[in-house]
Amino acid sequence: MKRIGIDVGGTNTDAALLDGDRVIAAVKTFTTADVTSGVRTALKEVIEKAGDEARDVVAVMIGTTHFTNAVVERRNLGRAAALRVSLPASASLVPFCDWPKDLAAKVNGGVYLVEGGHEYDGRPLVPMDEKAVAEAARKMVKDGIEAVAVSATFSPLTTECEDRAAEILKAEAPDIHVTKSSTLGRIGLLERENVALMNASLIGLARDTTKAFVDAVAESGLGAQLFITQNDGTVVKAEAAREYPVFSFASGPTNSMRGAALLAGLENAMVCDVGGTTADIGCLVNGFPREANNVVEVGGVRTLFRMPDLLSIAVGGGTKIGRDPVTVGPESVGYRLSERALVFGGDQITATDIAVAAGLISLGDPSKVADLPADFVQAALGKMHENIAEGVDRMKTDATEVPLLAVGGGAMLIPEKVPGISEVIHVEHSGVANAVGAAMAQISGETDRIYRDMDRDEAIAHARSAAIAAAVEAGAEESSIKVIDVEDLPLSYLPGRAIRTRVRVVGEAAALKEEEPA
Amino acid sequence: MNTLAQRTPSQTHRVLSAEDIEALAVGAWILGTGGGGDPYQKLLNMRLLYEAGREVTLVDPLTLDDDAVVAVLSNMGAPLVGQERLSDPEFALKPLRMMEEYLGRKFDAVMALEIGGGNGVHPMMVGALTGYPVVDADTMGRAYPEAQMTSVAVAGLRCYPLTMADIRDNEVIIPRAASWRWMERISRKACTEIGSVAATCKAPRSGAEVKQHGVLYSVSKAIALGSNVLKARAAHTDPIEAVLSATEGKRLFAGKIVDIERRATEGFLRGKARIEGLDDFAGKEMVVHFQNEFSVAYLDGEPVVMTPDLICLLDTVSGDGIGTDVLRFGQRVSVLALPAPGVFLSEKGIAAVGPRAFGFDLDFTSVFKEPN
């Protein structure tokens, strides 16, 4: 069964064609400003490289760090309004109150607090002020806002207020995109609202990006299905991904770590993935990234949803290097590496230039960095080594020495000796580990429903069957399906002992082969 | 006590810095033993109050006049509810104003009912808002779910009056209750009715009562504990070790949560978490039971630690406390025991907060009884 994995990073767009676990062909290309042409080029090149072997590719799986980079670098973000249904409660901690000020200034498209929301036991807190919601919607239209995040007290238990508010918004402002917090996060109003606000601020970018992917795959002539990879190493169909860009936030590093595990044949190790913009450091446990325990910060904002436990530091191939004094990042030239870096004829010293000057890699025109003083090159390299070693140390959970898998286009920036690391392993195709990880992503199935008059074990068993059915429906091979997440919440005082149960499963995409032969 | 009482305010009153408040939030969450609510929202409120130029003065309890009147403040209810109905300083102040009106006099200072969790930070919001000094003491030395589980209840002090405020326009005053247990039952029912979260002002305490029966210097202890963890994090050393070294605690277990069972009854969150051992504890299993806070932990079926010893579940990597309401499948946790304040180790103390008070048919044995 053949699949193509594509990873669209801030700097590089990589593609890998896999047959099962075997990498048939892999290519590395530059990410382009319009994204589409980069993906098209990567697809074309990998198909050419694979030759006859590319004929029966059944699926293309695309992972992208676009959305995370947008938040981290505060670029391409739309303004999003916050509509919170919670008054008279929660008035002192308003939406955006725990955001970094610069990011809030870019995203905040108005804050609206209205009366309503629910209690823990399913009763309304106070009736929702529908007039206030309609007024808010009209004000948003006047302000030219394109997206709104709606949150309501206890919406993970009762979506009533968010659903009704969304209806009113649709009626009053049909062009404004609505993100409901209950579709994204769990209990924890501020953190769930933060995720919804980020999602809303990314909707424009997500639409453009997804369309670009769809077009590129359609033009490739493969006739393959398109999937987008998610934070947990699974894939969903493109339409689902377009509505929920936050679920793709950490898919790049997840893919990279999963790909590294496959390529190295090692399931337990530290992984450092040096891309164009950041180095992402994580810990592989049994082939999957260790999951973050609880709240995860994205671009300085607290969020609460399932993410791998990662540390991102500002070291990448495109990282800007300062000369006097010697500084590393945090800015990056991103996808403009091919025009901005010295070795490509640009005027900005980047980490790539340092790597070329130090003889770690040969790229572009080395004569352009020949006059960089050796002590400056060593100082900049030393600083990057220090930052990476510190990051690896922070992510280690104990003193035992473990191997470190060096992956990504900037893997040459990883030092050969790192404290607490038994050996630094560079694997074949490590430059495209993320694309390999995307290609091997599994199909997921999820269910989230309320059961009544059932004990917990019975409710979970029912939810498990429903999730498995959903995964099979999406094309997963039934015998390979595993449960990856079970969560249940008791809902007290509702009639008939209610329990809300959420189950997520994953399976191999084997069924795709029969379904859609190329 | 007398010599202390004669110290000048510059020696007995300390203005807390913004850094102290940050450390307090970390330390209080660890001492919360899973309950008392996540301090994060209250910390956010404190940051906003400090940014607005407000501050908190911490006062040495031993310098209180015997006839000083101290407000005992807390937020009551299920922690889960607090995650959705966000904390609000004005809301925290409401029952204090109700009590002042009821008593016909102003308070001299405020203090925490419990130092554990968000409730350790709760009176700080009121102190910052009103300028009332906050006493360096509480009545639990951690968090417990019920009113009779305080040092002042164990000492047999008066349990009334109590004021309670709702976020709507509901106010409750309980002028009298037959016992601490009755006070707990009545106030819990009222709290559940108004949505399982309420701001309360418990029976006011005299300066003499605080000095004699309070758990003294618990605020300083939480600040020191939190500051230790923050330093360990900054230096990339083990935060779990930092907790142990600041508290004479014991590391009991480390592993990964593989199952959580919860049920909500009468405003409490009850249940258990199953932890599969990792590293040194591989092949073993710990089951930790909770009623708002962690109450008893079993290792391979044998009870190994129980209340009143403090059972703390901490994030193995960050050293952060973990609330019983946010325990999640896959979390890497360390289980620690910290020694209980002496008052709870007495016969009356054990009766109030020992394992039987939480429905476990076990005789209390402390993990700190045997030498290390």
CSV table of C-alpha atoms in Angstrom, one decimal, chain A residues 17-309:
chain,number,residue,atom,x,y,z
A,17,LEU,CA,6.7,8.1,-1.0
A,18,LEU,CA,6.3,5.0,1.2
A,19,ASP,CA,5.3,1.4,0.4
A,20,GLY,CA,4.4,0.1,3.8
A,21,ASP,CA,7.4,1.0,6.0
A,22,ARG,CA,9.8,1.3,3.0
A,23,VAL,CA,10.8,4.7,1.8
A,24,ILE,CA,10.8,4.5,-2.0
A,25,ALA,CA,11.6,8.1,-2.7
A,26,ALA,CA,12.0,11.4,-0.8
A,27,VAL,CA,12.6,15.0,-1.9
A,28,LYS,CA,13.2,18.3,-0.2
A,29,THR,CA,11.9,21.5,-1.8
A,30,PHE,CA,11.4,25.1,-0.6
A,31,THR,CA,8.2,26.3,0.8
A,32,THR,CA,6.7,29.0,-1.4
A,33,ALA,CA,4.8,32.1,-0.4
A,34,ASP,CA,1.7,30.8,-2.1
A,35,VAL,CA,2.2,27.3,-0.6
A,36,THR,CA,0.5,25.6,-3.6
A,37,SER,CA,3.4,25.8,-5.9
A,38,GLY,CA,5.7,24.4,-3.3
A,39,VAL,CA,3.4,21.4,-2.6
A,40,ARG,CA,3.0,20.9,-6.4
A,41,THR,CA,6.7,20.9,-6.9
A,42,ALA,CA,7.3,18.5,-4.1
A,43,LEU,CA,4.6,16.1,-5.4
A,44,LYS,CA,6.0,16.3,-8.9
A,45,GLU,CA,9.5,15.7,-7.8
A,46,VAL,CA,8.7,12.7,-5.6
A,47,ILE,CA,6.6,11.1,-8.3
A,48,GLU,CA,9.3,11.6,-10.8
A,49,LYS,CA,11.9,10.2,-8.5
A,50,ALA,CA,9.8,7.1,-7.7
A,51,GLY,CA,9.2,6.4,-11.3
A,52,ASP,CA,6.9,3.4,-12.0
A,53,GLU,CA,6.6,2.8,-8.3
A,54,ALA,CA,4.4,6.0,-8.0
A,55,ARG,CA,1.6,4.6,-10.0
A,56,ASP,CA,-0.6,3.1,-7.3
A,57,VAL,CA,-0.4,5.7,-4.6
A,58,VAL,CA,-3.8,5.7,-2.8
A,59,ALA,CA,-3.4,8.5,-0.3
A,60,VAL,CA,-1.6,11.8,0.1
A,61,MET,CA,-1.2,12.9,3.7
A,62,ILE,CA,-0.1,16.5,4.3
A,63,GLY,CA,1.2,17.9,7.6
A,64,THR,CA,1.9,21.6,8.1
A,65,THR,CA,3.4,23.8,10.7
A,66,HIS,CA,1.8,26.8,9.1
A,67,PHE,CA,-0.7,27.4,11.8
A,68,THR,CA,1.6,27.2,14.7
A,69,ASN,CA,4.2,29.4,13.0
A,70,ALA,CA,1.4,32.0,12.3
A,71,VAL,CA,0.7,32.2,16.0
A,72,VAL,CA,4.4,32.0,17.2
A,73,GLU,CA,5.5,34.6,14.7
A,74,ARG,CA,2.3,36.6,14.9
A,75,ARG,CA,1.8,36.5,11.1
A,76,ASN,CA,-1.2,35.9,8.9
A,77,LEU,CA,-3.6,36.0,11.8
A,78,GLY,CA,-7.1,37.3,11.3
A,79,ARG,CA,-8.8,39.4,14.0
A,80,ALA,CA,-11.2,37.4,16.0
A,81,ALA,CA,-14.0,38.6,18.3
A,82,ALA,CA,-14.7,36.8,21.6
A,83,LEU,CA,-18.3,36.2,22.5
A,84,ARG,CA,-18.5,34.7,26.0
A,85,VAL,CA,-21.8,33.7,27.5
A,86,SER,CA,-21.1,33.6,31.3
A,87,LEU,CA,-22.4,36.7,33.1
A,88,PRO,CA,-23.0,37.5,35.9
A,89,ALA,CA,-20.1,35.0,36.6
A,90,SER,CA,-16.5,35.3,35.4
A,91,ALA,CA,-16.6,39.0,34.8
A,92,SER,CA,-13.1,39.9,36.2
A,93,LEU,CA,-11.1,37.6,33.9
A,94,VAL,CA,-12.2,38.6,30.4
A,95,PRO,CA,-11.2,36.9,27.1
A,96,PHE,CA,-7.5,37.6,26.1
A,97,CYS,CA,-6.7,38.5,29.8
A,98,ASP,CA,-3.9,35.9,29.9
A,99,TRP,CA,-2.6,36.4,26.4
A,100,PRO,CA,0.8,38.0,25.7
A,101,LYS,CA,0.0,41.6,25.0
A,102,ASP,CA,1.5,41.8,21.5
A,103,LEU,CA,-0.5,38.8,20.3
A,104,ALA,CA,-3.8,40.0,21.9
A,105,ALA,CA,-3.3,43.4,20.2
A,106,LYS,CA,-3.1,41.6,16.8
A,107,VAL,CA,-6.0,39.1,17.3
A,108,ASN,CA,-8.4,40.9,19.6
A,109,GLY,CA,-11.4,41.9,17.4
A,110,GLY,CA,-13.6,42.9,20.3
A,111,VAL,CA,-14.8,41.2,23.5
A,112,TYR,CA,-18.4,40.7,24.2
A,113,LEU,CA,-19.7,39.3,27.6
A,114,VAL,CA,-23.3,38.4,27.8
A,115,GLU,CA,-25.5,36.8,30.4
A,116,GLY,CA,-26.1,33.1,30.2
A,117,GLY,CA,-24.3,29.8,30.5
A,118,HIS,CA,-25.0,26.7,32.4
A,119,GLU,CA,-24.4,25.1,35.8
A,120,TYR,CA,-22.5,21.9,36.4
A,121,ASP,CA,-25.8,20.1,36.8
A,122,GLY,CA,-27.3,21.1,33.5
A,123,ARG,CA,-29.5,24.0,34.8
A,124,PRO,CA,-29.1,27.4,33.1
A,125,LEU,CA,-27.0,29.8,35.1
A,126,VAL,CA,-29.3,32.6,34.0
A,127,PRO,CA,-31.2,32.8,30.8
A,128,MET,CA,-29.0,33.7,27.8
A,129,ASP,CA,-29.4,37.3,26.8
A,130,GLU,CA,-30.2,36.7,23.1
A,131,LYS,CA,-30.6,40.4,22.4
A,132,ALA,CA,-27.1,41.1,23.6
A,133,VAL,CA,-25.8,38.3,21.3
A,134,ALA,CA,-27.6,39.9,18.3
A,135,GLU,CA,-26.2,43.3,19.2
A,136,ALA,CA,-22.7,41.9,19.4
A,137,ALA,CA,-23.1,40.3,16.0
A,138,ARG,CA,-24.2,43.6,14.5
A,139,LYS,CA,-21.2,45.4,16.1
A,140,MET,CA,-18.8,42.7,14.7
A,141,VAL,CA,-20.2,43.3,11.2
A,142,LYS,CA,-19.7,47.0,11.6
A,143,ASP,CA,-16.1,46.4,12.7
A,144,GLY,CA,-15.4,44.2,9.7
A,145,ILE,CA,-14.6,41.1,11.8
A,146,GLU,CA,-14.3,37.8,9.9
A,147,ALA,CA,-14.4,35.3,12.7
A,148,VAL,CA,-15.7,34.9,16.2
A,149,ALA,CA,-15.1,32.4,19.0
A,150,VAL,CA,-18.1,31.6,21.1
A,151,SER,CA,-17.6,30.2,24.6
A,152,ALA,CA,-20.2,29.5,27.3
A,153,THR,CA,-19.9,28.3,30.9
A,154,PHE,CA,-20.0,24.5,31.0
A,155,SER,CA,-20.4,24.1,27.2
A,156,PRO,CA,-18.5,20.8,27.2
A,157,LEU,CA,-21.5,19.4,29.2
A,158,THR,CA,-24.3,21.4,27.5
A,159,THR,CA,-23.7,23.0,24.1
A,160,GLU,CA,-27.1,24.7,24.2
A,161,CYS,CA,-25.9,28.3,24.7
A,162,GLU,CA,-23.1,28.1,22.2
A,163,ASP,CA,-25.4,26.4,19.6
A,164,ARG,CA,-28.1,29.1,20.1
A,165,ALA,CA,-25.5,31.9,20.0
A,166,ALA,CA,-24.1,30.5,16.8
A,167,GLU,CA,-27.6,30.4,15.3
A,168,ILE,CA,-28.1,34.1,16.2
A,169,LEU,CA,-24.7,35.0,14.8
A,170,LYS,CA,-25.4,33.2,11.6
A,171,ALA,CA,-28.7,35.0,11.2
A,172,GLU,CA,-27.3,38.5,12.0
A,173,ALA,CA,-23.8,38.1,10.4
A,174,PRO,CA,-23.9,35.2,7.9
A,175,ASP,CA,-20.4,36.0,6.6
A,176,ILE,CA,-18.7,35.7,10.0
A,177,HIS,CA,-17.1,32.4,10.7
A,178,VAL,CA,-18.1,30.9,14.1
A,179,THR,CA,-15.9,28.6,16.2
A,180,LYS,CA,-17.7,27.0,19.1
A,181,SER,CA,-15.4,26.3,22.1
A,182,SER,CA,-17.2,23.1,22.9
A,183,THR,CA,-16.0,21.5,19.6
A,184,LEU,CA,-12.4,22.0,20.6
A,185,GLY,CA,-11.6,21.8,24.3
A,186,ARG,CA,-12.6,20.4,27.6
A,187,ILE,CA,-13.6,21.8,31.0
A,188,GLY,CA,-11.7,25.0,31.7
A,189,LEU,CA,-13.4,28.1,30.3
A,190,LEU,CA,-10.3,30.3,29.9
A,191,GLU,CA,-8.2,27.7,28.2
A,192,ARG,CA,-11.0,26.4,26.0
A,193,GLU,CA,-11.9,29.9,25.0
A,194,ASN,CA,-8.2,30.5,24.1
A,195,VAL,CA,-8.2,27.5,21.8
A,196,ALA,CA,-11.4,28.7,20.1
A,197,LEU,CA,-10.0,32.2,19.7
A,198,MET,CA,-6.8,30.9,18.1
A,199,ASN,CA,-8.9,28.7,15.8
A,200,ALA,CA,-11.0,31.7,14.8
A,201,SER,CA,-7.9,33.8,14.1
A,202,LEU,CA,-6.6,31.1,11.8
A,203,ILE,CA,-9.7,30.4,9.8
A,204,GLY,CA,-8.7,32.6,6.9
A,205,LEU,CA,-5.3,31.0,6.7
A,206,ALA,CA,-6.7,27.5,7.0
A,207,ARG,CA,-9.1,28.0,4.2
A,208,ASP,CA,-6.4,29.3,1.8
A,209,THR,CA,-4.0,26.6,2.9
A,210,THR,CA,-6.4,23.7,2.6
A,211,LYS,CA,-7.6,24.9,-0.8
A,212,ALA,CA,-4.0,25.0,-2.0
A,213,PHE,CA,-3.4,21.4,-0.8
A,214,VAL,CA,-6.6,20.2,-2.6
A,215,ASP,CA,-5.6,21.9,-5.8
A,216,ALA,CA,-2.1,20.6,-5.7
A,217,VAL,CA,-3.2,17.0,-5.2
A,218,ALA,CA,-5.9,17.3,-7.8
A,219,GLU,CA,-3.3,18.6,-10.3
A,220,SER,CA,-0.9,15.8,-9.6
A,221,GLY,CA,-3.0,13.3,-11.5
A,222,LEU,CA,-2.6,10.7,-8.8
A,223,GLY,CA,-6.3,10.3,-8.1
A,224,ALA,CA,-5.4,9.8,-4.4
A,225,GLN,CA,-7.4,10.7,-1.4
A,226,LEU,CA,-6.2,13.8,0.6
A,227,PHE,CA,-5.8,13.7,4.3
A,228,ILE,CA,-4.4,16.3,6.7
A,229,THR,CA,-2.4,15.2,9.8
A,230,GLN,CA,-3.3,16.1,13.3
A,231,ASN,CA,-1.6,16.7,16.6
A,232,ASP,CA,-1.8,13.0,17.8
A,233,GLY,CA,-0.3,11.5,14.7
A,234,THR,CA,-3.5,10.6,13.0
A,235,VAL,CA,-5.1,12.0,9.8
A,236,VAL,CA,-8.5,13.4,8.9
A,237,LYS,CA,-10.1,14.3,5.6
A,238,ALA,CA,-9.3,17.8,4.3
A,239,GLU,CA,-12.8,19.3,4.9
A,240,ALA,CA,-12.6,18.5,8.6
A,241,ALA,CA,-9.1,20.0,8.9
A,242,ARG,CA,-10.2,23.3,7.3
A,243,GLU,CA,-12.6,24.1,10.1
A,244,TYR,CA,-10.2,23.2,12.9
A,245,PRO,CA,-6.7,24.4,12.2
A,246,VAL,CA,-5.7,24.2,15.8
A,247,PHE,CA,-5.9,20.4,15.6
A,248,SER,CA,-3.0,20.6,13.2
A,249,PHE,CA,-0.9,22.8,15.5
A,250,ALA,CA,1.7,20.2,16.6
A,251,SER,CA,1.3,17.8,13.7
A,252,GLY,CA,4.6,18.7,12.2
A,253,PRO,CA,6.7,17.7,15.2
A,254,THR,CA,4.5,14.7,15.8
A,255,ASN,CA,5.1,13.5,12.3
A,256,SER,CA,8.7,14.2,12.5
A,257,MET,CA,9.1,12.2,15.7
A,258,ARG,CA,7.0,9.3,14.4
A,259,GLY,CA,9.0,9.3,11.2
A,260,ALA,CA,12.3,9.4,13.1
A,261,ALA,CA,11.2,6.4,15.1
A,262,LEU,CA,10.5,4.4,12.0
A,263,LEU,CA,13.7,5.4,10.2
A,264,ALA,CA,15.9,4.7,13.2
A,265,GLY,CA,14.1,1.5,14.2
A,266,LEU,CA,14.1,2.9,17.7
A,267,GLU,CA,10.9,3.4,19.8
A,268,ASN,CA,12.4,5.1,22.9
A,269,ALA,CA,14.6,8.1,22.5
A,270,MET,CA,14.9,11.9,22.6
A,271,VAL,CA,14.2,13.6,19.3
A,272,CYS,CA,15.4,16.9,18.1
A,273,ASP,CA,13.9,18.1,14.8
A,274,VAL,CA,15.6,21.2,13.5
A,275,GLY,CA,13.4,22.9,10.9
A,276,GLY,CA,13.7,26.2,9.2
A,277,THR,CA,12.2,28.3,12.0
A,278,THR,CA,12.5,26.3,15.2
A,279,ALA,CA,14.0,23.2,16.7
A,280,ASP,CA,11.4,21.0,18.3
A,281,ILE,CA,12.5,18.7,21.1
A,282,GLY,CA,10.4,15.9,22.4
A,283,CYS,CA,10.6,12.4,23.9
A,284,LEU,CA,9.6,9.3,22.1
A,285,VAL,CA,7.9,6.6,24.2
A,286,ASN,CA,7.0,3.4,22.4
A,287,GLY,CA,7.1,5.1,19.0
A,288,PHE,CA,4.7,8.0,20.0
A,289,PRO,CA,5.6,11.4,21.4
A,290,ARG,CA,5.1,11.7,25.1
A,291,GLU,CA,1.9,13.7,25.6
A,292,ALA,CA,1.8,16.9,27.5
A,293,ASN,CA,0.2,16.5,30.9
A,294,ASN,CA,-2.1,19.4,30.9
A,295,VAL,CA,-2.1,23.0,29.8
A,296,VAL,CA,0.1,23.6,26.8
A,297,GLU,CA,1.3,27.1,25.9
A,298,VAL,CA,1.2,28.0,22.2
A,299,GLY,CA,2.9,31.3,21.4
A,300,GLY,CA,2.5,32.2,25.1
A,301,VAL,CA,-1.2,31.3,25.3
A,302,ARG,CA,-2.5,28.7,27.7
A,303,THR,CA,-4.5,26.0,25.9
A,304,LEU,CA,-6.1,22.8,27.0
A,305,PHE,CA,-6.3,20.1,24.3
A,306,ARG,CA,-4.4,17.0,23.4
A,307,MET,CA,-0.8,17.9,22.3
A,308,PRO,CA,2.6,16.2,22.3
A,309,ASP,CA,4.9,17.4,25.0
